mmCIF file of C-alpha atoms and ligand atoms in Angstrom:
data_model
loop_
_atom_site.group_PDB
_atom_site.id
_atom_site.type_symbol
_atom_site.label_atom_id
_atom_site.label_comp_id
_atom_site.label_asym_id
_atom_site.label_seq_id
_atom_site.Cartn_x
_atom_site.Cartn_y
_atom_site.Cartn_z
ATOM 1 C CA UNK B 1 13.575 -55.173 71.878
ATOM 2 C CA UNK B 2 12.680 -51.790 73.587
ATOM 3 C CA UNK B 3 8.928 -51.197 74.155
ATOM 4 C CA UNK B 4 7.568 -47.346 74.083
ATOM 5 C CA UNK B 5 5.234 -45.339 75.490
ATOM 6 C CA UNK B 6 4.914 -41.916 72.971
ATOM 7 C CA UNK B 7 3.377 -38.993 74.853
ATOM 8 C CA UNK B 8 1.510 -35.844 73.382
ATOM 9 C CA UNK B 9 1.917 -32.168 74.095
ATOM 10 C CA UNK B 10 2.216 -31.995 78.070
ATOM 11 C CA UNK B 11 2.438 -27.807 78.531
ATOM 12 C CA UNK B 12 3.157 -27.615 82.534
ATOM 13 C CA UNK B 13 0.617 -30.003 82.993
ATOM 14 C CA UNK B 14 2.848 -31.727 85.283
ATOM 15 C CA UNK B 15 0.100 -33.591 87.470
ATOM 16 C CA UNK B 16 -1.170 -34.753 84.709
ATOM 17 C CA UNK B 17 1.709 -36.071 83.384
ATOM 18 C CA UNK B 18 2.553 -37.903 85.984
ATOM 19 C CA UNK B 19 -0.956 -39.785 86.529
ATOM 20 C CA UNK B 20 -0.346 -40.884 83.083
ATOM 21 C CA UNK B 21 2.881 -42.441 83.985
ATOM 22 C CA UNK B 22 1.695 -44.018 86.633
ATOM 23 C CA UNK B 23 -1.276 -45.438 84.764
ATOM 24 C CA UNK B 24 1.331 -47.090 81.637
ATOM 25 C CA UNK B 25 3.241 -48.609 84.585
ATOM 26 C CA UNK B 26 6.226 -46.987 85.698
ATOM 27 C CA UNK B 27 7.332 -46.114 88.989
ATOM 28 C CA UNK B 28 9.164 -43.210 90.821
ATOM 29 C CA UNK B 29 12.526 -44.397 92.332
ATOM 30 C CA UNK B 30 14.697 -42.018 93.695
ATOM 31 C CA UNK B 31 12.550 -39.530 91.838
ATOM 32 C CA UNK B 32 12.936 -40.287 88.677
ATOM 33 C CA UNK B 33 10.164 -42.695 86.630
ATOM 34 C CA UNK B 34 10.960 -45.462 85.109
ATOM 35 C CA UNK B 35 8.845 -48.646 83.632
ATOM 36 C CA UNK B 36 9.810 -52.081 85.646
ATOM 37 C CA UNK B 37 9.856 -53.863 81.960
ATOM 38 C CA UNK B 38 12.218 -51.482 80.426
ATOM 39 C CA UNK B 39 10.085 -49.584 78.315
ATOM 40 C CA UNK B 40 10.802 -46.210 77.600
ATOM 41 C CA UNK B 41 9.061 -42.865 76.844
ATOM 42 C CA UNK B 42 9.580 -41.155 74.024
ATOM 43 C CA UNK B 43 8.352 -37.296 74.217
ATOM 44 C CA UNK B 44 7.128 -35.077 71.546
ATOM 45 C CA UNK B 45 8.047 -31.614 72.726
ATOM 46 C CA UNK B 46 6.433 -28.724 74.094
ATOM 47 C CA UNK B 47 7.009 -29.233 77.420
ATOM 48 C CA UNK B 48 6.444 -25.549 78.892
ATOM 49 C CA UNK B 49 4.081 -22.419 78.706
ATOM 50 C CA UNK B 50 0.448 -22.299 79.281
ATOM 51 C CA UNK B 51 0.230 -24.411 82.140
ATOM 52 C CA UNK B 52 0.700 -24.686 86.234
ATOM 53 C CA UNK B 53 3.577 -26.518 86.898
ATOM 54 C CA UNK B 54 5.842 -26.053 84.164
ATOM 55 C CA UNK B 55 9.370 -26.484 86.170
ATOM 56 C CA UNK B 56 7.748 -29.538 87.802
ATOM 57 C CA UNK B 57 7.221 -31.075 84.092
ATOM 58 C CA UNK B 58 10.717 -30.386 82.950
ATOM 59 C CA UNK B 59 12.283 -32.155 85.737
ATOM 60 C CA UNK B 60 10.115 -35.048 85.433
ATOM 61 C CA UNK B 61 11.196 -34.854 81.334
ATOM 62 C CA UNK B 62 14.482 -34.490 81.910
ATOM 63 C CA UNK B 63 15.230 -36.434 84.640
ATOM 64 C CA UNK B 64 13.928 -39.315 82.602
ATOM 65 C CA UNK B 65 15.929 -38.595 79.556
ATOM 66 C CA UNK B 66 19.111 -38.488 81.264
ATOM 67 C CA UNK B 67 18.504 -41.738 83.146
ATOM 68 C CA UNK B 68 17.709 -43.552 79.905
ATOM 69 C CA UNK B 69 14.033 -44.114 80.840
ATOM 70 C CA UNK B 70 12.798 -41.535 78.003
ATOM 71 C CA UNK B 71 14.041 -39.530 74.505
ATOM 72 C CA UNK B 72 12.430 -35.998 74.030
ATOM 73 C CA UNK B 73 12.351 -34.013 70.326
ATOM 74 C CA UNK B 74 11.879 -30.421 71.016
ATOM 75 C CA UNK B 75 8.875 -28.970 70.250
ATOM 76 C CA UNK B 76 8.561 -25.291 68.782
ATOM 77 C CA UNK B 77 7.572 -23.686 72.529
ATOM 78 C CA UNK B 78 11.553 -24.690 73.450
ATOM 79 C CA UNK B 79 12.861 -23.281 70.123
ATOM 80 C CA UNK B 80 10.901 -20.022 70.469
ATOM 81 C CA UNK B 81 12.323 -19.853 74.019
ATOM 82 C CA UNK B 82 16.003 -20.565 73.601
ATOM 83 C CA UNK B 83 15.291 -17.698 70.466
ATOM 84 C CA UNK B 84 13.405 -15.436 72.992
ATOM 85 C CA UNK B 85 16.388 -15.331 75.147
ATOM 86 C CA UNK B 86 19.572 -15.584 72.273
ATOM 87 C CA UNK B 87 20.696 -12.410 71.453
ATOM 88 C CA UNK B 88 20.396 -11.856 67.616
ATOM 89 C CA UNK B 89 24.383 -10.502 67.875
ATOM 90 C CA UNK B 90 24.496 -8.952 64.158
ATOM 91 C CA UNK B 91 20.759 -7.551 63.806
ATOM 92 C CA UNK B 92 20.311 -6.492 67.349
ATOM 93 C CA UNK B 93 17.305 -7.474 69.612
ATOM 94 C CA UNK B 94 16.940 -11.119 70.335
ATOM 95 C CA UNK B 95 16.108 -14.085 67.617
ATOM 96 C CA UNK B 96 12.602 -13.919 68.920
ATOM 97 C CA UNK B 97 11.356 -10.522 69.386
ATOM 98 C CA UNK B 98 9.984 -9.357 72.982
ATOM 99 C CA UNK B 99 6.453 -8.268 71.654
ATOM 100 C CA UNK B 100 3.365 -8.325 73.335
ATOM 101 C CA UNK B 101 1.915 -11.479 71.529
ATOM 102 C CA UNK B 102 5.645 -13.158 72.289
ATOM 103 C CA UNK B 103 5.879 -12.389 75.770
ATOM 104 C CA UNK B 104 2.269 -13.385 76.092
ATOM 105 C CA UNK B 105 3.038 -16.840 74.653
ATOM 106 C CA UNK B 106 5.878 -17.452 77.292
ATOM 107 C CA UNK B 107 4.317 -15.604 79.843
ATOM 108 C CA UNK B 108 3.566 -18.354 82.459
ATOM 109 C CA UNK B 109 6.996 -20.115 81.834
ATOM 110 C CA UNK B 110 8.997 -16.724 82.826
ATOM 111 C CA UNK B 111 6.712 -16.028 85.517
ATOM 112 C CA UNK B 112 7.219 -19.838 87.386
ATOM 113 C CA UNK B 113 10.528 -19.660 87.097
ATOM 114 C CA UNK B 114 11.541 -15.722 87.852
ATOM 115 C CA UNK B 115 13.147 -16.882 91.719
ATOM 116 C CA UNK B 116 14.991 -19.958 89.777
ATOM 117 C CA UNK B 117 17.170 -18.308 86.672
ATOM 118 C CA UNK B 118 19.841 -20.488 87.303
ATOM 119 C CA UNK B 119 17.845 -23.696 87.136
ATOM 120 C CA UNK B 120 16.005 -21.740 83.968
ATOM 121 C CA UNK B 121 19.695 -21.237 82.441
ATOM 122 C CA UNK B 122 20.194 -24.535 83.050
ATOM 123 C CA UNK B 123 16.899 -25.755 81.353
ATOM 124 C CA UNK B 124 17.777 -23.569 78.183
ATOM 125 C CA UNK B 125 21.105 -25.181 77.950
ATOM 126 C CA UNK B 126 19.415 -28.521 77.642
ATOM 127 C CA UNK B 127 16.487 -27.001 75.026
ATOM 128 C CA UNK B 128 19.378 -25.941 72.845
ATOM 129 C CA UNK B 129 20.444 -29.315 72.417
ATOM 130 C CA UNK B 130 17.383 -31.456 71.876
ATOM 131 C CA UNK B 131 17.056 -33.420 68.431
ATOM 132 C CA UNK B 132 14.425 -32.118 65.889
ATOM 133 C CA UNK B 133 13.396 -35.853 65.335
ATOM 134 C CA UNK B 134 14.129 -39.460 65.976
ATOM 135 C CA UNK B 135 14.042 -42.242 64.105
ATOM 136 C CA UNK B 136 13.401 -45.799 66.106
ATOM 137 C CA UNK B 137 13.406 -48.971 64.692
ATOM 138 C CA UNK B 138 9.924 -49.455 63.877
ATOM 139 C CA UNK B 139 8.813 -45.955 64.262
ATOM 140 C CA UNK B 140 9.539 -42.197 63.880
ATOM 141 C CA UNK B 141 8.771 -39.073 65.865
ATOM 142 C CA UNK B 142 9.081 -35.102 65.311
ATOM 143 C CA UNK B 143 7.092 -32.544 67.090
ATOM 144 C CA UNK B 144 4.565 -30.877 64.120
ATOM 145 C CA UNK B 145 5.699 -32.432 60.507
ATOM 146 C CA UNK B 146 7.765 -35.140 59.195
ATOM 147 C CA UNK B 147 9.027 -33.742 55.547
ATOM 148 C CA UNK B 148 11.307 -36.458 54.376
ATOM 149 C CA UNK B 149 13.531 -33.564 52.447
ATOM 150 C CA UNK B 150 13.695 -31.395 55.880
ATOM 151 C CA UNK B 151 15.015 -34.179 57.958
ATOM 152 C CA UNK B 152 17.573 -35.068 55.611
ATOM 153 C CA UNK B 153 18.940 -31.149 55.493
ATOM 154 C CA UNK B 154 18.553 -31.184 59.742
ATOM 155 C CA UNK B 155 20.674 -34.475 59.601
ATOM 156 C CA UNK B 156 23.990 -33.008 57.684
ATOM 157 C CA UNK B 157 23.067 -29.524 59.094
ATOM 158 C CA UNK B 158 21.443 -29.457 62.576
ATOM 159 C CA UNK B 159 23.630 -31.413 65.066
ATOM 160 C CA UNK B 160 22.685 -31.598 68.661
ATOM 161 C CA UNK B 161 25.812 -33.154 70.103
ATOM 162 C CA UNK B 162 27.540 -30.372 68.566
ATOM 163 C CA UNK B 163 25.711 -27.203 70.404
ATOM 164 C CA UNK B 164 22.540 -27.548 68.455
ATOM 165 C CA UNK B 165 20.444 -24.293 68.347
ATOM 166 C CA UNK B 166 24.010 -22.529 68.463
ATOM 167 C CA UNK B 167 24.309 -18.560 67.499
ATOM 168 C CA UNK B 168 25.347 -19.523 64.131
ATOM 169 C CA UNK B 169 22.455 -21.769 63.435
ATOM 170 C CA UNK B 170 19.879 -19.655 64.645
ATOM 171 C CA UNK B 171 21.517 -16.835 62.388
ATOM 172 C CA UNK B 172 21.046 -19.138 59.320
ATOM 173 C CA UNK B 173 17.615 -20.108 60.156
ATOM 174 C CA UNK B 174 16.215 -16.888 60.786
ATOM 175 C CA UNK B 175 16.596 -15.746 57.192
ATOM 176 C CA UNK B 176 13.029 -15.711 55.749
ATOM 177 C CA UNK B 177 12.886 -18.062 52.954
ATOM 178 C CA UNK B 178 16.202 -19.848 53.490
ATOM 179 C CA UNK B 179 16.130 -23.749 52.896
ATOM 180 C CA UNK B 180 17.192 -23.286 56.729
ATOM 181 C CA UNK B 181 14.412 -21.845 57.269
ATOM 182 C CA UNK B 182 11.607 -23.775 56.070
ATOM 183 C CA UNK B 183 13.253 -26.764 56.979
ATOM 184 C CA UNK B 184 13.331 -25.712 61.272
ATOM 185 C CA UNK B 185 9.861 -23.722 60.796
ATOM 186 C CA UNK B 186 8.114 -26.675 59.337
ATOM 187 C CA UNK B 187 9.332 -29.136 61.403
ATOM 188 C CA UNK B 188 8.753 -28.023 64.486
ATOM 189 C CA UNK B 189 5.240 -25.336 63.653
ATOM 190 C CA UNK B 190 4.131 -27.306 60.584
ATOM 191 C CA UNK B 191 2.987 -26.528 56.891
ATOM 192 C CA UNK B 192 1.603 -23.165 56.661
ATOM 193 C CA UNK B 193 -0.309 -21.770 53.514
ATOM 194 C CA UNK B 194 -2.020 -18.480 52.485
ATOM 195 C CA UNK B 195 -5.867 -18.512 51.972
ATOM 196 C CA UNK B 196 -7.256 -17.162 49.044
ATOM 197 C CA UNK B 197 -7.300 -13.185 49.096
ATOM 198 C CA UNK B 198 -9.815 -12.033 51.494
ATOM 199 C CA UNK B 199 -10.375 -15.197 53.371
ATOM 200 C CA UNK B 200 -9.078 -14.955 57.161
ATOM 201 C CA UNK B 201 -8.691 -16.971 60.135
ATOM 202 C CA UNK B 202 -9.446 -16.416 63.480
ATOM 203 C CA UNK B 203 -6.843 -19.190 65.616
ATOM 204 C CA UNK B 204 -7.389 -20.062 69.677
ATOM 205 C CA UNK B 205 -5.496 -17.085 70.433
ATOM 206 C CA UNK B 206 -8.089 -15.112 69.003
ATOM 207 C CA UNK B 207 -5.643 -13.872 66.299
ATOM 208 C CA UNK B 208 -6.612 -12.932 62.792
ATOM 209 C CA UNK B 209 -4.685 -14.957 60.176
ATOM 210 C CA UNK B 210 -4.045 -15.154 56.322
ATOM 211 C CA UNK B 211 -2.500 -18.667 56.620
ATOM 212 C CA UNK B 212 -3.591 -21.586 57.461
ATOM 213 C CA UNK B 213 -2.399 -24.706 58.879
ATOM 214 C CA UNK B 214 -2.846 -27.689 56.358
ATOM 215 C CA UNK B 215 -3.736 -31.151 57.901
ATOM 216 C CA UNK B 216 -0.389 -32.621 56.134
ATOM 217 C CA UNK B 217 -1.840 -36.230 57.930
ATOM 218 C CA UNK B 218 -4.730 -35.879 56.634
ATOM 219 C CA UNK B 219 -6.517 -38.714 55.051
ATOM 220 C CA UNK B 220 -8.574 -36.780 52.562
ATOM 221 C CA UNK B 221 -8.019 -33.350 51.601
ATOM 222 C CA UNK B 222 -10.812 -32.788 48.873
ATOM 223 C CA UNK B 223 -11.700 -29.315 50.469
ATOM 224 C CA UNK B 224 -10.437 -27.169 53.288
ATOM 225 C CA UNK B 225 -12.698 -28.958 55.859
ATOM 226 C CA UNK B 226 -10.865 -32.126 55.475
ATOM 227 C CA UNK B 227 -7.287 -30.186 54.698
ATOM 228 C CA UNK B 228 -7.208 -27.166 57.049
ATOM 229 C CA UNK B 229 -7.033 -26.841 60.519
ATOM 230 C CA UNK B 230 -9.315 -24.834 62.540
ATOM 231 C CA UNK B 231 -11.493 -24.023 59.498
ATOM 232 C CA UNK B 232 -14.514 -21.684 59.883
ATOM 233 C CA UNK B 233 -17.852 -23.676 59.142
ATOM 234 C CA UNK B 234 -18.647 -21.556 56.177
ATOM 235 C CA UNK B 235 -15.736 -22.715 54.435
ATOM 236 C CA UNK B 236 -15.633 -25.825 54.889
ATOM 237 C CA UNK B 237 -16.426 -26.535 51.353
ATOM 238 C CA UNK B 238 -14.123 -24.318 49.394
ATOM 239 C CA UNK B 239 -11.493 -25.707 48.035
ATOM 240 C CA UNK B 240 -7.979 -26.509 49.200
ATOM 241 C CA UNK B 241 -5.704 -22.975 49.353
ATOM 242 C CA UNK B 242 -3.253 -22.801 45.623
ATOM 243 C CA UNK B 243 -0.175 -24.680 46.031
ATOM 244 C CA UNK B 244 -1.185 -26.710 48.684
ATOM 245 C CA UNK B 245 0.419 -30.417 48.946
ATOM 246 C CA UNK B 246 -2.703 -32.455 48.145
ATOM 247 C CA UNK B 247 -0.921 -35.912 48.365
ATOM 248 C CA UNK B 248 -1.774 -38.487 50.924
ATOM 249 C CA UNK B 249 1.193 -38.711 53.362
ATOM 250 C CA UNK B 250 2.515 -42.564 53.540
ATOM 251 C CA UNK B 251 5.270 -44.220 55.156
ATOM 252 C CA UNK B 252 6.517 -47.583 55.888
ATOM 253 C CA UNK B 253 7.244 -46.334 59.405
ATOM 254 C CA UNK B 254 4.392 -44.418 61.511
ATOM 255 C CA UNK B 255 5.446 -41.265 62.793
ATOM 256 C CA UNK B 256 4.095 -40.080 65.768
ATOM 257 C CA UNK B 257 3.816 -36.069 66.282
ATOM 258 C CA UNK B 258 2.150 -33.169 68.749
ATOM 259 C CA UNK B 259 1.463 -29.780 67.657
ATOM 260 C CA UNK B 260 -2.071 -29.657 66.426
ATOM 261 C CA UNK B 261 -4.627 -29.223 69.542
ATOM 262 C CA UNK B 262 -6.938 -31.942 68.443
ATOM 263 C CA UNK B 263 -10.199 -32.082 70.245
ATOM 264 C CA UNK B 264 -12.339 -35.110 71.650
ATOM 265 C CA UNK B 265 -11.010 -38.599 72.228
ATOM 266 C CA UNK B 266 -7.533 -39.577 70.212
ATOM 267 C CA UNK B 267 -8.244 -41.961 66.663
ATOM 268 C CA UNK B 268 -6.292 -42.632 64.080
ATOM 269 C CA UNK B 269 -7.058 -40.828 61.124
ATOM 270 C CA UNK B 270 -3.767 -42.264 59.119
ATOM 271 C CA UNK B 271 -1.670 -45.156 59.857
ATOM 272 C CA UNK B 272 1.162 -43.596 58.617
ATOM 273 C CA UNK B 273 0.935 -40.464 60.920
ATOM 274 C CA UNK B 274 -0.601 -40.062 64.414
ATOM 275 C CA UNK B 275 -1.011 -36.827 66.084
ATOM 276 C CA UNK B 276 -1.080 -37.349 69.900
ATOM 277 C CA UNK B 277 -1.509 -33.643 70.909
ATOM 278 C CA UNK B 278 -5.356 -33.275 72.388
ATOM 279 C CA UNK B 279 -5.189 -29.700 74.437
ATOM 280 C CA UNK B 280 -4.616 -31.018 77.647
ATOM 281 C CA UNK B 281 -3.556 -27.093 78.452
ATOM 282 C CA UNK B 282 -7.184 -26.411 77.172
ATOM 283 C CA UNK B 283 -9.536 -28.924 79.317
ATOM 284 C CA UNK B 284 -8.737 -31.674 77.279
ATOM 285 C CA UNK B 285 -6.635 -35.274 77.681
ATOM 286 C CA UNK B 286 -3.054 -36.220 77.667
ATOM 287 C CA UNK B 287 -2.270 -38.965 75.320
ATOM 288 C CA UNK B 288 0.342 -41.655 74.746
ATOM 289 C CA UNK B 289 0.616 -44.490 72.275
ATOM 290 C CA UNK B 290 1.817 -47.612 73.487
ATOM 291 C CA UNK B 291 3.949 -49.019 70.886
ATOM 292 C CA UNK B 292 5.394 -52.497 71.338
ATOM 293 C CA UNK B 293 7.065 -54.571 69.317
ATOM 294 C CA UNK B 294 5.291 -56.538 66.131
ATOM 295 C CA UNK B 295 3.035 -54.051 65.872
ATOM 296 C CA UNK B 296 0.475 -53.270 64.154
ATOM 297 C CA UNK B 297 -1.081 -49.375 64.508
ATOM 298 C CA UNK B 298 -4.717 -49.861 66.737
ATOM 299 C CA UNK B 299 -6.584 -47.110 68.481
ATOM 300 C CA UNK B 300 -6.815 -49.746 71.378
ATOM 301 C CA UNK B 301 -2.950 -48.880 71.965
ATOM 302 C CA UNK B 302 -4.413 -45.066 72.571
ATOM 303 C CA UNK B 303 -3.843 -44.627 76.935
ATOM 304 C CA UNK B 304 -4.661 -41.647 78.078
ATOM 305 C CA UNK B 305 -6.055 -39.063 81.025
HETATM 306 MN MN1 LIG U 401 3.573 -27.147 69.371
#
């Protein structure tokens, strides 16, 4: 049986990346990493953007996933880039619109690779094509939320091996609302909700917001403190937004996820789902979970830089 390493969020943080590699074991050969043992990394997306060596990290990513020594899910800064640069054929414009808060966002990743397009083409070919989530024997693994109804419509409606984000399926799941829709958005950027009518949020972008982010892993959720991410001190105590999903998310098989920009040291707030994303693109640590077989979820499996 296959033994894996699961890494977090790694944003261009290439040197990082690869002292964590080195420290779970494996080796470069002929450039490419792989574990001695056979064990295999599985990545949880959001490999670009933000930080310094962001075509160094994709070869290292790829290279691995195409000589069986990793699996990668895409993570919603690859979707938003294969939408920044698909033309939106019937509407005009492009799927992701070239704003200043957009452009901002992908800034770094255009700017590194400006004298490469072709490898950048080449890059965006493979984004289009990466799976929304796997499922492993003992384990799953998406990049922000696993919603057991959303990854049953991706599996009879999103096929990789089949073109993936093609123009036809980015058509279909840019339509506000659409079951489509929800199901990409939340699965790769997470449950969203409003806040009660003039509460706002200020996120790490320094943008104000009427949504939140709800702590779908979350362990308790008896106010927004526990339930919300990123909530102001003052309101810690109010309650949970209308309509939010107040249930306690459990599963016979862990899934393993990115997204959130945890802070601190990585624990495991829920057996059931473990976020491994801790802002390594904001001066904090790179995480993987080493998960081997018989297993039986422990912070001690927690490795990271
Ligand atoms: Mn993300």
């Amino acid at each position: 049986m296959t033994n894996y390493d699961i890494i977090g969020d790694i944003h261009g943080h290439a040197d990082t990346l690869e002292r964590l590699l080195v420290k779970l074991g494996y080796q470069r050969v002929s450039g490419i990493y792989k574990h001695p043992e056979g064990r295999q990394v599985v990545y949880v997306g959001d490999f670009i953007d933000r930080g310094p060596k962001i075509r160094e990290t994709l070869h290292i990513v790829r290279n691995m996933v195409e000589a069986g020594s990793a699996h990668a899910v895409m993570g919603n800064h690859e979707y938003n880039a294969v939408c920044f640069h698909t033309p939106h054929k019937e509407e005009g414009g492009f799927f992701r619109s070239h704003t200043v808060k957009e452009i901002e966002q992908h800034l770094e990743t255009l700017r590194q690779f400006k004298d490469f397009p072709d490898e950048w083409e080449s890059f965006l070919s493979w984004f289009q094509t990466l799976p929304m989530f796997l499922e492993f024997p003992a384990f799953n693994v998406v990049h922000s939320y696993w919603n057991p109804s959303h990854i049953t419509w991706l599996k009879e409606n999103y096929k990789p091996a089949l073109g993936g984000l093609t123009g036809s399926f980015l058509s279909e799941s840019s339509i506000k609302n659409s079951q489509a829709f929800k199901a990409v958005e939340e699965t790769l950027k997470g449950p969203e909700i409003a806040l009660p009518e003039g509460v706002f949020m200020v996120d790490k972008e320094g943008h104000v917001r009427s949504e939140c982010r709800l702590k779908w892993w979350a362990s308790t959720k008896n106010n927004m403190g526990e339930g919300v991410m990123e909530c102001p001190e003052t309101e810690r105590s109010y309650p949970m937004p209308p309509g939010s999903d107040l249930s306690i998310y459990t599963a016979e098989k862990p899934v393993f996820f990115g997204h959130y920009w945890l802070k601190g040291n990585p624990e495991i707030e829920n057996k059931s789902a473990i976020c491994l994303d801790y802002s390594v693109a904001k001066h904090g640590k790179l995480v993987a979970y080493r998960f081997d077989a018989e297993h039986n979820i422990d912070s001690k499996n927690f490795i990271f830089i």
